[in-house]
PDB file of C-alpha atoms in Angstrom:
ATOM      1  CA  MET A   1     -14.220 -32.576  -3.443  1.00  0.00           C
ATOM      2  CA  GLU A   2     -12.503 -29.662  -1.688  1.00  0.00           C
ATOM      3  CA  LEU A   3     -15.357 -27.326  -2.666  1.00  0.00           C
ATOM      4  CA  GLU A   4     -17.924 -29.831  -1.348  1.00  0.00           C
ATOM      5  CA  ILE A   5     -16.126 -30.034   2.002  1.00  0.00           C
ATOM      6  CA  HIS A   6     -15.985 -26.247   2.174  1.00  0.00           C
ATOM      7  CA  GLN A   7     -19.718 -25.911   1.481  1.00  0.00           C
ATOM      8  CA  LYS A   8     -20.518 -28.655   3.973  1.00  0.00           C
ATOM      9  CA  HIS A   9     -18.495 -26.846   6.618  1.00  0.00           C
ATOM     10  CA  GLU A  10     -20.422 -23.631   5.951  1.00  0.00           C
ATOM     11  CA  ASN A  11     -23.755 -25.436   6.224  1.00  0.00           C
ATOM     12  CA  GLN A  12     -22.784 -26.982   9.557  1.00  0.00           C
ATOM     13  CA  GLN A  13     -21.705 -23.727  11.200  1.00  0.00           C
ATOM     14  CA  PRO A  14     -23.875 -22.870  14.221  1.00  0.00           C
ATOM     15  CA  LYS A  15     -25.796 -19.660  13.784  1.00  0.00           C
ATOM     16  CA  ASP A  16     -24.550 -18.274  17.104  1.00  0.00           C
ATOM     17  CA  LEU A  17     -20.894 -18.205  16.022  1.00  0.00           C
ATOM     18  CA  PRO A  18     -19.242 -14.760  16.158  1.00  0.00           C
ATOM     19  CA  GLY A  19     -19.476 -13.088  12.783  1.00  0.00           C
ATOM     20  CA  VAL A  20     -16.581 -11.667  10.767  1.00  0.00           C
ATOM     21  CA  LEU A  21     -17.871  -9.039   8.351  1.00  0.00           C
ATOM     22  CA  VAL A  22     -16.272  -8.672   4.918  1.00  0.00           C
ATOM     23  CA  ILE A  23     -17.816  -5.749   3.033  1.00  0.00           C
ATOM     24  CA  LYS A  24     -15.584  -6.144  -0.022  1.00  0.00           C
ATOM     25  CA  PRO A  25     -13.183  -9.063  -0.550  1.00  0.00           C
ATOM     26  CA  PRO A  26      -9.557  -8.122   0.253  1.00  0.00           C
ATOM     27  CA  PRO A  27      -6.838  -9.143  -2.239  1.00  0.00           C
ATOM     28  CA  PRO A  28      -6.124 -12.621  -0.802  1.00  0.00           C
ATOM     29  CA  MET A  29      -9.801 -13.556  -1.010  1.00  0.00           C
ATOM     30  CA  VAL A  30      -9.920 -12.379  -4.622  1.00  0.00           C
ATOM     31  CA  LEU A  31      -6.853 -14.454  -5.482  1.00  0.00           C
ATOM     32  CA  PHE A  32      -7.318 -17.544  -3.314  1.00  0.00           C
ATOM     33  CA  GLY A  33     -10.915 -17.542  -2.176  1.00  0.00           C
ATOM     34  CA  ASP A  34     -11.877 -17.767   1.493  1.00  0.00           C
ATOM     35  CA  LYS A  35     -10.728 -21.338   2.190  1.00  0.00           C
ATOM     36  CA  PHE A  36      -7.831 -20.119   4.325  1.00  0.00           C
ATOM     37  CA  LEU A  37     -10.341 -18.331   6.575  1.00  0.00           C
ATOM     38  CA  VAL A  38     -12.572 -21.338   7.215  1.00  0.00           C
ATOM     39  CA  SER A  39     -12.863 -21.847  10.955  1.00  0.00           C
ATOM     40  CA  GLU A  40     -15.076 -23.488  13.556  1.00  0.00           C
ATOM     41  CA  LYS A  41     -14.738 -20.408  15.764  1.00  0.00           C
ATOM     42  CA  PHE A  42     -16.334 -17.752  13.557  1.00  0.00           C
ATOM     43  CA  LYS A  43     -18.436 -17.378  10.424  1.00  0.00           C
ATOM     44  CA  LEU A  44     -17.718 -15.125   7.464  1.00  0.00           C
ATOM     45  CA  LEU A  45     -20.469 -12.682   6.538  1.00  0.00           C
ATOM     46  CA  LYS A  46     -19.889 -11.605   2.934  1.00  0.00           C
ATOM     47  CA  ALA A  47     -21.807  -8.388   2.456  1.00  0.00           C
ATOM     48  CA  TRP A  48     -20.962  -8.090  -1.247  1.00  0.00           C
ATOM     49  CA  GLU A  49     -22.752 -11.371  -1.966  1.00  0.00           C
ATOM     50  CA  SER A  50     -25.967 -10.307  -0.282  1.00  0.00           C
ATOM     51  CA  PRO A  51     -28.875  -8.885  -2.316  1.00  0.00           C
ATOM     52  CA  LEU A  52     -29.644  -6.588   0.623  1.00  0.00           C
ATOM     53  CA  PRO A  53     -28.377  -2.987   0.702  1.00  0.00           C
ATOM     54  CA  LEU A  54     -25.337  -2.689   2.934  1.00  0.00           C
ATOM     55  CA  GLU A  55     -27.118  -0.825   5.724  1.00  0.00           C
ATOM     56  CA  GLU A  56     -29.890  -3.417   5.848  1.00  0.00           C
ATOM     57  CA  PHE A  57     -27.371  -6.274   5.765  1.00  0.00           C
ATOM     58  CA  LEU A  58     -25.424  -4.781   8.674  1.00  0.00           C
ATOM     59  CA  THR A  59     -28.562  -4.138  10.683  1.00  0.00           C
ATOM     60  CA  SER A  60     -29.806  -7.691  10.230  1.00  0.00           C
ATOM     61  CA  ASN A  61     -26.450  -9.111  11.412  1.00  0.00           C
ATOM     62  CA  SER A  62     -25.538  -6.386  13.895  1.00  0.00           C
ATOM     63  CA  ARG A  63     -25.631  -8.571  17.004  1.00  0.00           C
ATOM     64  CA  SER A  64     -23.380 -11.298  15.623  1.00  0.00           C
ATOM     65  CA  ILE A  65     -20.690  -9.161  13.938  1.00  0.00           C
ATOM     66  CA  GLN A  66     -17.696  -8.981  16.261  1.00  0.00           C
ATOM     67  CA  ALA A  67     -14.939  -8.333  13.716  1.00  0.00           C
ATOM     68  CA  ILE A  68     -14.412  -6.684  10.335  1.00  0.00           C
ATOM     69  CA  LEU A  69     -11.913  -7.964   7.784  1.00  0.00           C
ATOM     70  CA  CYS A  70     -11.080  -5.296   5.222  1.00  0.00           C
ATOM     71  CA  SER A  71      -8.415  -3.775   2.994  1.00  0.00           C
ATOM     72  CA  GLY A  72      -7.626  -0.259   1.799  1.00  0.00           C
ATOM     73  CA  ALA A  73     -10.557  -0.349  -0.621  1.00  0.00           C
ATOM     74  CA  THR A  74     -13.111  -0.597   2.211  1.00  0.00           C
ATOM     75  CA  LEU A  75     -13.897   2.477   4.276  1.00  0.00           C
ATOM     76  CA  VAL A  76     -14.709   1.793   7.903  1.00  0.00           C
ATOM     77  CA  THR A  77     -16.699   4.900   8.751  1.00  0.00           C
ATOM     78  CA  PRO A  78     -18.503   6.119  11.886  1.00  0.00           C
ATOM     79  CA  GLU A  79     -21.774   5.337  10.110  1.00  0.00           C
ATOM     80  CA  ILE A  80     -20.799   1.694   9.670  1.00  0.00           C
ATOM     81  CA  LEU A  81     -19.468   1.418  13.211  1.00  0.00           C
ATOM     82  CA  SER A  82     -22.686   2.856  14.645  1.00  0.00           C
ATOM     83  CA  LEU A  83     -24.618  -0.077  13.148  1.00  0.00           C
ATOM     84  CA  LEU A  84     -22.408  -2.700  14.814  1.00  0.00           C
ATOM     85  CA  PRO A  85     -22.814  -2.572  18.611  1.00  0.00           C
ATOM     86  CA  SER A  86     -21.015  -5.907  19.153  1.00  0.00           C
ATOM     87  CA  LEU A  87     -17.941  -5.045  17.077  1.00  0.00           C
ATOM     88  CA  ARG A  88     -14.655  -5.661  18.907  1.00  0.00           C
ATOM     89  CA  LEU A  89     -11.988  -5.826  16.209  1.00  0.00           C
ATOM     90  CA  VAL A  90     -11.082  -4.399  12.785  1.00  0.00           C
ATOM     91  CA  VAL A  91      -8.418  -6.297  10.845  1.00  0.00           C
ATOM     92  CA  THR A  92      -7.043  -4.706   7.679  1.00  0.00           C
ATOM     93  CA  ALA A  93      -5.005  -6.655   5.146  1.00  0.00           C
ATOM     94  CA  SER A  94      -2.822  -3.617   4.483  1.00  0.00           C
ATOM     95  CA  ALA A  95      -0.046  -1.723   6.180  1.00  0.00           C
ATOM     96  CA  GLY A  96      -1.971   1.554   6.078  1.00  0.00           C
ATOM     97  CA  VAL A  97      -5.014   2.309   8.221  1.00  0.00           C
ATOM     98  CA  ASN A  98      -6.130   5.522   6.526  1.00  0.00           C
ATOM     99  CA  HIS A  99      -9.404   3.916   5.489  1.00  0.00           C
ATOM    100  CA  ILE A 100     -10.385   3.225   9.107  1.00  0.00           C
ATOM    101  CA  ASN A 101     -11.789   5.919  11.373  1.00  0.00           C
ATOM    102  CA  LEU A 102      -9.374   5.387  14.249  1.00  0.00           C
ATOM    103  CA  PRO A 103     -10.796   8.043  16.617  1.00  0.00           C
ATOM    104  CA  GLU A 104     -14.249   6.461  16.360  1.00  0.00           C
ATOM    105  CA  CYS A 105     -12.809   2.987  16.960  1.00  0.00           C
ATOM    106  CA  ARG A 106     -10.937   4.308  19.975  1.00  0.00           C
ATOM    107  CA  CYS A 107     -14.091   5.865  21.415  1.00  0.00           C
ATOM    108  CA  ARG A 108     -15.964   2.585  21.014  1.00  0.00           C
ATOM    109  CA  GLY A 109     -13.165   0.426  22.426  1.00  0.00           C
ATOM    110  CA  ILE A 110     -12.642  -1.378  19.108  1.00  0.00           C
ATOM    111  CA  ALA A 111      -9.176  -2.820  18.511  1.00  0.00           C
ATOM    112  CA  VAL A 112      -7.533  -2.218  15.111  1.00  0.00           C
ATOM    113  CA  THR A 113      -4.728  -4.312  13.643  1.00  0.00           C
ATOM    114  CA  ASN A 114      -2.893  -4.169  10.317  1.00  0.00           C
ATOM    115  CA  SER A 115      -0.301  -6.183   8.413  1.00  0.00           C
ATOM    116  CA  GLY A 116       2.594  -4.493  10.216  1.00  0.00           C
ATOM    117  CA  ASN A 117       5.935  -5.084   8.517  1.00  0.00           C
ATOM    118  CA  VAL A 118       4.820  -8.092   6.472  1.00  0.00           C
ATOM    119  CA  PHE A 119       5.156  -6.167   3.196  1.00  0.00           C
ATOM    120  CA  SER A 120       8.227  -4.077   4.022  1.00  0.00           C
ATOM    121  CA  ASP A 121      10.808  -6.174   2.182  1.00  0.00           C
ATOM    122  CA  ASP A 122       8.643  -6.593  -0.910  1.00  0.00           C
ATOM    123  CA  CYS A 123       7.821  -2.879  -1.054  1.00  0.00           C
ATOM    124  CA  ALA A 124      11.495  -1.974  -0.712  1.00  0.00           C
ATOM    125  CA  ASP A 125      12.467  -4.451  -3.440  1.00  0.00           C
ATOM    126  CA  ALA A 126       9.817  -2.982  -5.737  1.00  0.00           C
ATOM    127  CA  ALA A 127      10.973   0.595  -5.122  1.00  0.00           C
ATOM    128  CA  VAL A 128      14.612  -0.223  -5.873  1.00  0.00           C
ATOM    129  CA  GLY A 129      13.661  -2.325  -8.885  1.00  0.00           C
ATOM    130  CA  LEU A 130      11.633   0.523 -10.363  1.00  0.00           C
ATOM    131  CA  LEU A 131      14.443   2.991  -9.794  1.00  0.00           C
ATOM    132  CA  ILE A 132      16.932   0.684 -11.507  1.00  0.00           C
ATOM    133  CA  GLU A 133      14.460   0.220 -14.367  1.00  0.00           C
ATOM    134  CA  VAL A 134      14.405   3.972 -14.997  1.00  0.00           C
ATOM    135  CA  TRP A 135      18.103   4.701 -14.597  1.00  0.00           C
ATOM    136  CA  ARG A 136      19.376   1.609 -16.393  1.00  0.00           C
ATOM    137  CA  LYS A 137      16.658   1.975 -19.092  1.00  0.00           C
ATOM    138  CA  VAL A 138      15.935  -1.743 -19.028  1.00  0.00           C
ATOM    139  CA  SER A 139      12.539  -1.686 -20.768  1.00  0.00           C
ATOM    140  CA  ALA A 140      13.698   0.869 -23.336  1.00  0.00           C
ATOM    141  CA  ALA A 141      16.730  -1.297 -24.135  1.00  0.00           C
ATOM    142  CA  VAL A 142      14.526  -4.374 -24.579  1.00  0.00           C
ATOM    143  CA  ARG A 143      12.262  -2.493 -27.002  1.00  0.00           C
ATOM    144  CA  TYR A 144      15.334  -1.243 -28.882  1.00  0.00           C
ATOM    145  CA  MET A 145      16.623  -4.789 -29.221  1.00  0.00           C
ATOM    146  CA  ARG A 146      13.280  -6.310 -30.261  1.00  0.00           C
ATOM    147  CA  GLN A 147      12.843  -3.677 -32.955  1.00  0.00           C
ATOM    148  CA  GLY A 148      16.244  -4.630 -34.358  1.00  0.00           C
ATOM    149  CA  LEU A 149      17.513  -1.066 -34.045  1.00  0.00           C
ATOM    150  CA  TRP A 150      20.898  -2.241 -32.784  1.00  0.00           C
ATOM    151  CA  MET A 151      21.677  -3.414 -36.336  1.00  0.00           C
ATOM    152  CA  SER A 152      21.337   0.089 -37.797  1.00  0.00           C
ATOM    153  CA  ARG A 153      22.038   2.323 -34.808  1.00  0.00           C
ATOM    154  CA  GLY A 154      24.520   0.275 -32.799  1.00  0.00           C
ATOM    155  CA  ASP A 155      24.399  -0.644 -29.131  1.00  0.00           C
ATOM    156  CA  TYR A 156      21.827   1.022 -26.909  1.00  0.00           C
ATOM    157  CA  ALA A 157      23.373   3.500 -24.471  1.00  0.00           C
ATOM    158  CA  LEU A 158      22.439   2.338 -20.971  1.00  0.00           C
ATOM    159  CA  GLY A 159      22.199   4.709 -18.026  1.00  0.00           C
ATOM    160  CA  SER A 160      23.870   4.449 -14.637  1.00  0.00           C
ATOM    161  CA  LYS A 161      22.726   4.404 -11.038  1.00  0.00           C
ATOM    162  CA  GLY A 162      26.078   4.505  -9.217  1.00  0.00           C
ATOM    163  CA  GLY A 163      26.884   7.501  -7.011  1.00  0.00           C
ATOM    164  CA  LYS A 164      23.355   8.918  -7.088  1.00  0.00           C
ATOM    165  CA  ARG A 165      21.845  10.881  -4.229  1.00  0.00           C
ATOM    166  CA  ILE A 166      18.517   9.397  -3.140  1.00  0.00           C
ATOM    167  CA  GLY A 167      16.019  11.334  -1.073  1.00  0.00           C
ATOM    168  CA  ILE A 168      13.682   9.073   0.901  1.00  0.00           C
ATOM    169  CA  VAL A 169      10.450  10.663   2.089  1.00  0.00           C
ATOM    170  CA  GLY A 170       9.354   8.725   5.153  1.00  0.00           C
ATOM    171  CA  LEU A 171      12.149   6.777   6.873  1.00  0.00           C
ATOM    172  CA  GLY A 172       9.971   4.162   8.545  1.00  0.00           C
ATOM    173  CA  LYS A 173      10.446   0.409   8.214  1.00  0.00           C
ATOM    174  CA  ILE A 174       9.995   0.419   4.427  1.00  0.00           C
ATOM    175  CA  GLY A 175      12.108   3.556   3.987  1.00  0.00           C
ATOM    176  CA  LEU A 176      14.929   2.011   6.003  1.00  0.00           C
ATOM    177  CA  GLU A 177      14.802  -1.154   3.900  1.00  0.00           C
ATOM    178  CA  VAL A 178      14.977   0.957   0.729  1.00  0.00           C
ATOM    179  CA  ALA A 179      17.975   2.858   2.133  1.00  0.00           C
ATOM    180  CA  LYS A 180      19.778  -0.360   3.046  1.00  0.00           C
ATOM    181  CA  ARG A 181      19.392  -1.724  -0.474  1.00  0.00           C
ATOM    182  CA  LEU A 182      20.475   1.476  -2.210  1.00  0.00           C
ATOM    183  CA  GLU A 183      23.535   1.864   0.005  1.00  0.00           C
ATOM    184  CA  ALA A 184      24.728  -1.444  -1.430  1.00  0.00           C
ATOM    185  CA  PHE A 185      24.549   0.168  -4.885  1.00  0.00           C
ATOM    186  CA  GLY A 186      26.833   2.995  -3.788  1.00  0.00           C
ATOM    187  CA  CYS A 187      24.089   5.604  -3.440  1.00  0.00           C
ATOM    188  CA  THR A 188      24.101   8.420  -0.897  1.00  0.00           C
ATOM    189  CA  ILE A 189      20.985   8.427   1.260  1.00  0.00           C
ATOM    190  CA  LEU A 190      19.177  11.592   2.356  1.00  0.00           C
ATOM    191  CA  TYR A 191      15.796  11.654   4.036  1.00  0.00           C
ATOM    192  CA  ASN A 192      12.796  13.609   5.231  1.00  0.00           C
ATOM    193  CA  SER A 193      10.632  12.337   8.070  1.00  0.00           C
ATOM    194  CA  ARG A 194       8.376  13.610  10.845  1.00  0.00           C
ATOM    195  CA  LYS A 195      11.462  13.971  12.999  1.00  0.00           C
ATOM    196  CA  GLU A 196      15.178  13.358  12.751  1.00  0.00           C
ATOM    197  CA  LYS A 197      16.338   9.843  13.593  1.00  0.00           C
ATOM    198  CA  PRO A 198      19.585   9.960  15.621  1.00  0.00           C
ATOM    199  CA  ALA A 199      20.129   6.215  15.138  1.00  0.00           C
ATOM    200  CA  VAL A 200      20.914   6.611  11.415  1.00  0.00           C
ATOM    201  CA  SER A 201      23.834   8.374   9.736  1.00  0.00           C
ATOM    202  CA  TYR A 202      21.843   9.684   6.758  1.00  0.00           C
ATOM    203  CA  THR A 203      21.501  13.435   6.247  1.00  0.00           C
ATOM    204  CA  PHE A 204      18.143  14.737   7.482  1.00  0.00           C
ATOM    205  CA  TYR A 205      16.158  17.491   5.740  1.00  0.00           C
ATOM    206  CA  SER A 206      13.166  18.941   7.535  1.00  0.00           C
ATOM    207  CA  ASN A 207      12.155  20.745   4.338  1.00  0.00           C
ATOM    208  CA  ILE A 208      11.148  18.452   1.478  1.00  0.00           C
ATOM    209  CA  CYS A 209      12.020  21.054  -1.173  1.00  0.00           C
ATOM    210  CA  GLN A 210      15.583  21.170   0.140  1.00  0.00           C
ATOM    211  CA  LEU A 211      15.675  17.390   0.093  1.00  0.00           C
ATOM    212  CA  ALA A 212      14.543  17.383  -3.541  1.00  0.00           C
ATOM    213  CA  ALA A 213      17.079  20.048  -4.515  1.00  0.00           C
ATOM    214  CA  ASN A 214      19.903  17.861  -3.184  1.00  0.00           C
ATOM    215  CA  SER A 215      18.637  14.578  -4.652  1.00  0.00           C
ATOM    216  CA  ASN A 216      18.728  12.858  -8.030  1.00  0.00           C
ATOM    217  CA  ALA A 217      15.614  10.898  -7.133  1.00  0.00           C
ATOM    218  CA  LEU A 218      12.869  10.861  -4.521  1.00  0.00           C
ATOM    219  CA  ILE A 219      11.326   7.655  -3.201  1.00  0.00           C
ATOM    220  CA  ILE A 220       8.024   8.299  -1.432  1.00  0.00           C
ATOM    221  CA  CYS A 221       7.469   5.857   1.447  1.00  0.00           C
ATOM    222  CA  CYS A 222       5.378   7.845   3.918  1.00  0.00           C
ATOM    223  CA  GLY A 223       1.792   7.370   5.013  1.00  0.00           C
ATOM    224  CA  LEU A 224      -1.122   9.524   3.909  1.00  0.00           C
ATOM    225  CA  THR A 225      -2.182  12.156   6.446  1.00  0.00           C
ATOM    226  CA  ASP A 226      -3.591  15.662   6.296  1.00  0.00           C
ATOM    227  CA  GLN A 227       0.009  16.894   6.473  1.00  0.00           C
ATOM    228  CA  THR A 228       1.350  14.680   3.660  1.00  0.00           C
ATOM    229  CA  ARG A 229      -1.555  14.920   1.213  1.00  0.00           C
ATOM    230  CA  HIS A 230      -0.256  16.445  -2.079  1.00  0.00           C
ATOM    231  CA  MET A 231       3.098  17.126  -0.422  1.00  0.00           C
ATOM    232  CA  ILE A 232       4.891  16.415  -3.725  1.00  0.00           C
ATOM    233  CA  ASP A 233       3.785  19.650  -5.316  1.00  0.00           C
ATOM    234  CA  ARG A 234       5.074  21.966  -8.018  1.00  0.00           C
ATOM    235  CA  GLN A 235       7.774  23.467  -5.779  1.00  0.00           C
ATOM    236  CA  VAL A 236       9.145  20.013  -4.963  1.00  0.00           C
ATOM    237  CA  LEU A 237       9.190  19.042  -8.636  1.00  0.00           C
ATOM    238  CA  LEU A 238      10.996  22.202  -9.667  1.00  0.00           C
ATOM    239  CA  ALA A 239      13.535  21.667  -6.880  1.00  0.00           C
ATOM    240  CA  LEU A 240      14.136  18.095  -8.037  1.00  0.00           C
ATOM    241  CA  GLY A 241      14.855  19.290 -11.561  1.00  0.00           C
ATOM    242  CA  LYS A 242      14.083  18.151 -15.063  1.00  0.00           C
ATOM    243  CA  ASN A 243      16.188  14.985 -14.829  1.00  0.00           C
ATOM    244  CA  GLY A 244      14.765  13.907 -11.500  1.00  0.00           C
ATOM    245  CA  VAL A 245      12.972  10.640 -10.847  1.00  0.00           C
ATOM    246  CA  ILE A 246      10.125   9.974  -8.435  1.00  0.00           C
ATOM    247  CA  VAL A 247       9.130   6.501  -7.297  1.00  0.00           C
ATOM    248  CA  ASN A 248       5.943   6.524  -5.240  1.00  0.00           C
ATOM    249  CA  ILE A 249       5.241   3.327  -3.298  1.00  0.00           C
ATOM    250  CA  GLY A 250       2.826   5.146  -1.002  1.00  0.00           C
ATOM    251  CA  TRP A 251      -0.584   6.604  -1.681  1.00  0.00           C
ATOM    252  CA  GLY A 252      -1.418   8.389  -4.936  1.00  0.00           C
ATOM    253  CA  LYS A 253      -2.688  11.447  -3.093  1.00  0.00           C
ATOM    254  CA  LEU A 254       0.807  12.065  -1.718  1.00  0.00           C
ATOM    255  CA  SER A 255       1.780  13.199  -5.197  1.00  0.00           C
ATOM    256  CA  MET A 256       1.056  16.335  -7.135  1.00  0.00           C
ATOM    257  CA  ARG A 257      -2.175  17.135  -8.900  1.00  0.00           C
ATOM    258  CA  ARG A 258      -2.353  16.502 -12.627  1.00  0.00           C
ATOM    259  CA  ASN A 259      -1.717  20.094 -13.671  1.00  0.00           C
ATOM    260  CA  TRP A 260       1.535  20.152 -11.669  1.00  0.00           C
ATOM    261  CA  PHE A 261       2.590  16.917 -13.332  1.00  0.00           C
ATOM    262  CA  ASP A 262       1.788  18.283 -16.787  1.00  0.00           C
ATOM    263  CA  ALA A 263       3.844  21.411 -16.158  1.00  0.00           C
ATOM    264  CA  TRP A 264       6.822  19.371 -14.984  1.00  0.00           C
ATOM    265  CA  TYR A 265       6.576  16.747 -17.699  1.00  0.00           C
ATOM    266  CA  LYS A 266       6.801  19.424 -20.395  1.00  0.00           C
ATOM    267  CA  GLU A 267      10.315  20.080 -19.124  1.00  0.00           C
ATOM    268  CA  ARG A 268      11.214  16.515 -20.234  1.00  0.00           C
ATOM    269  CA  SER A 269      11.522  15.245 -16.697  1.00  0.00           C
ATOM    270  CA  GLU A 270      11.656  11.527 -16.242  1.00  0.00           C
ATOM    271  CA  VAL A 271       8.971  10.538 -13.783  1.00  0.00           C
ATOM    272  CA  LEU A 272       7.930   7.147 -12.542  1.00  0.00           C
ATOM    273  CA  PHE A 273       4.831   6.776 -10.439  1.00  0.00           C
ATOM    274  CA  TRP A 274       3.950   3.334  -9.275  1.00  0.00           C
ATOM    275  CA  MET A 275       1.150   2.526  -6.884  1.00  0.00           C
ATOM    276  CA  PHE A 276       2.173  -0.606  -5.079  1.00  0.00           C
ATOM    277  CA  LEU A 277      -0.898  -2.860  -4.660  1.00  0.00           C
ATOM    278  CA  LYS A 278      -0.262  -4.522  -1.358  1.00  0.00           C
ATOM    279  CA  MET A 279      -1.091  -8.190  -1.264  1.00  0.00           C
ATOM    280  CA  SER A 280      -2.431  -9.686   1.942  1.00  0.00           C
ATOM    281  CA  GLN A 281      -1.055 -12.643   3.831  1.00  0.00           C
ATOM    282  CA  MET A 282      -2.046 -15.788   5.640  1.00  0.00           C
ATOM    283  CA  PHE A 283      -1.724 -14.345   9.171  1.00  0.00           C
ATOM    284  CA  LEU A 284      -5.364 -13.190   9.025  1.00  0.00           C
ATOM    285  CA  LYS A 285      -6.789 -16.580   9.885  1.00  0.00           C
ATOM    286  CA  SER A 286      -4.694 -17.016  13.021  1.00  0.00           C
ATOM    287  CA  CYS A 287      -5.256 -13.374  14.003  1.00  0.00           C
ATOM    288  CA  LEU A 288      -9.020 -13.675  13.749  1.00  0.00           C
ATOM    289  CA  GLN A 289      -9.115 -17.045  15.517  1.00  0.00           C
ATOM    290  CA  TRP A 290      -6.982 -15.738  18.359  1.00  0.00           C
ATOM    291  CA  THR A 291      -9.311 -12.790  18.985  1.00  0.00           C
ATOM    292  CA  MET A 292     -12.345 -15.084  19.036  1.00  0.00           C
ATOM    293  CA  LEU A 293     -10.939 -17.374  21.752  1.00  0.00           C
TER     294      LEU A 293
END
């Protein structure tokens, strides 16, 4: 019944409604469908469902498309923007906007909005959880127990996280939430950021190698830019040392190339890389409807 109502609504939509282009479905649409985006104020144009090539699809709908809904997997390039003369808004279901050509949007007067701080708490929880997993050896202890090794080898020796020095790369909203959580565990917080933040008491390092040398673990929370791409390189890894831990909740390209990883791993370093797949949220519907008023 719900599907029938949804299809009926789509069939009744006037053709002159403003169009919202979706080139590839963002995570919430993959998980929940597009029912939460059904509106009488705009129509969804799902490019991935069309048999037409993307360029032809955009050209045929160019006059009606006033907004793009995307995620980090969809590149919003100058070529795409040039085909959409009526475009007024790009909404991304992610905190990062690296996949959107911001200078081109600015030149064309196109507004860009992202998820803001919606994911900050969840990202911070994930980062701390992963760090605890490594230092407390939770998964390894579970495997030890399930294999029955405790009967022949005795209790599994757990690690410890107390008193560790944590270097946070990127002390934005997520980085600050990570720091707040780790302080409660008795950790000392150090950080590297674009500039020193006088409002916090944490020790600032302008050089990331120096930060690594004074840390037991690095948590990467910064955005991806030309300056941060591959910033976690061989020198940083060597400075962190063979017992260091890295938790990356940012972009994969912030981290070292494979050959640097291989060289470091051979020194028996304990490394944890985790690409946090950011889920979207229900604010998109209200955001899109507001802009179409």
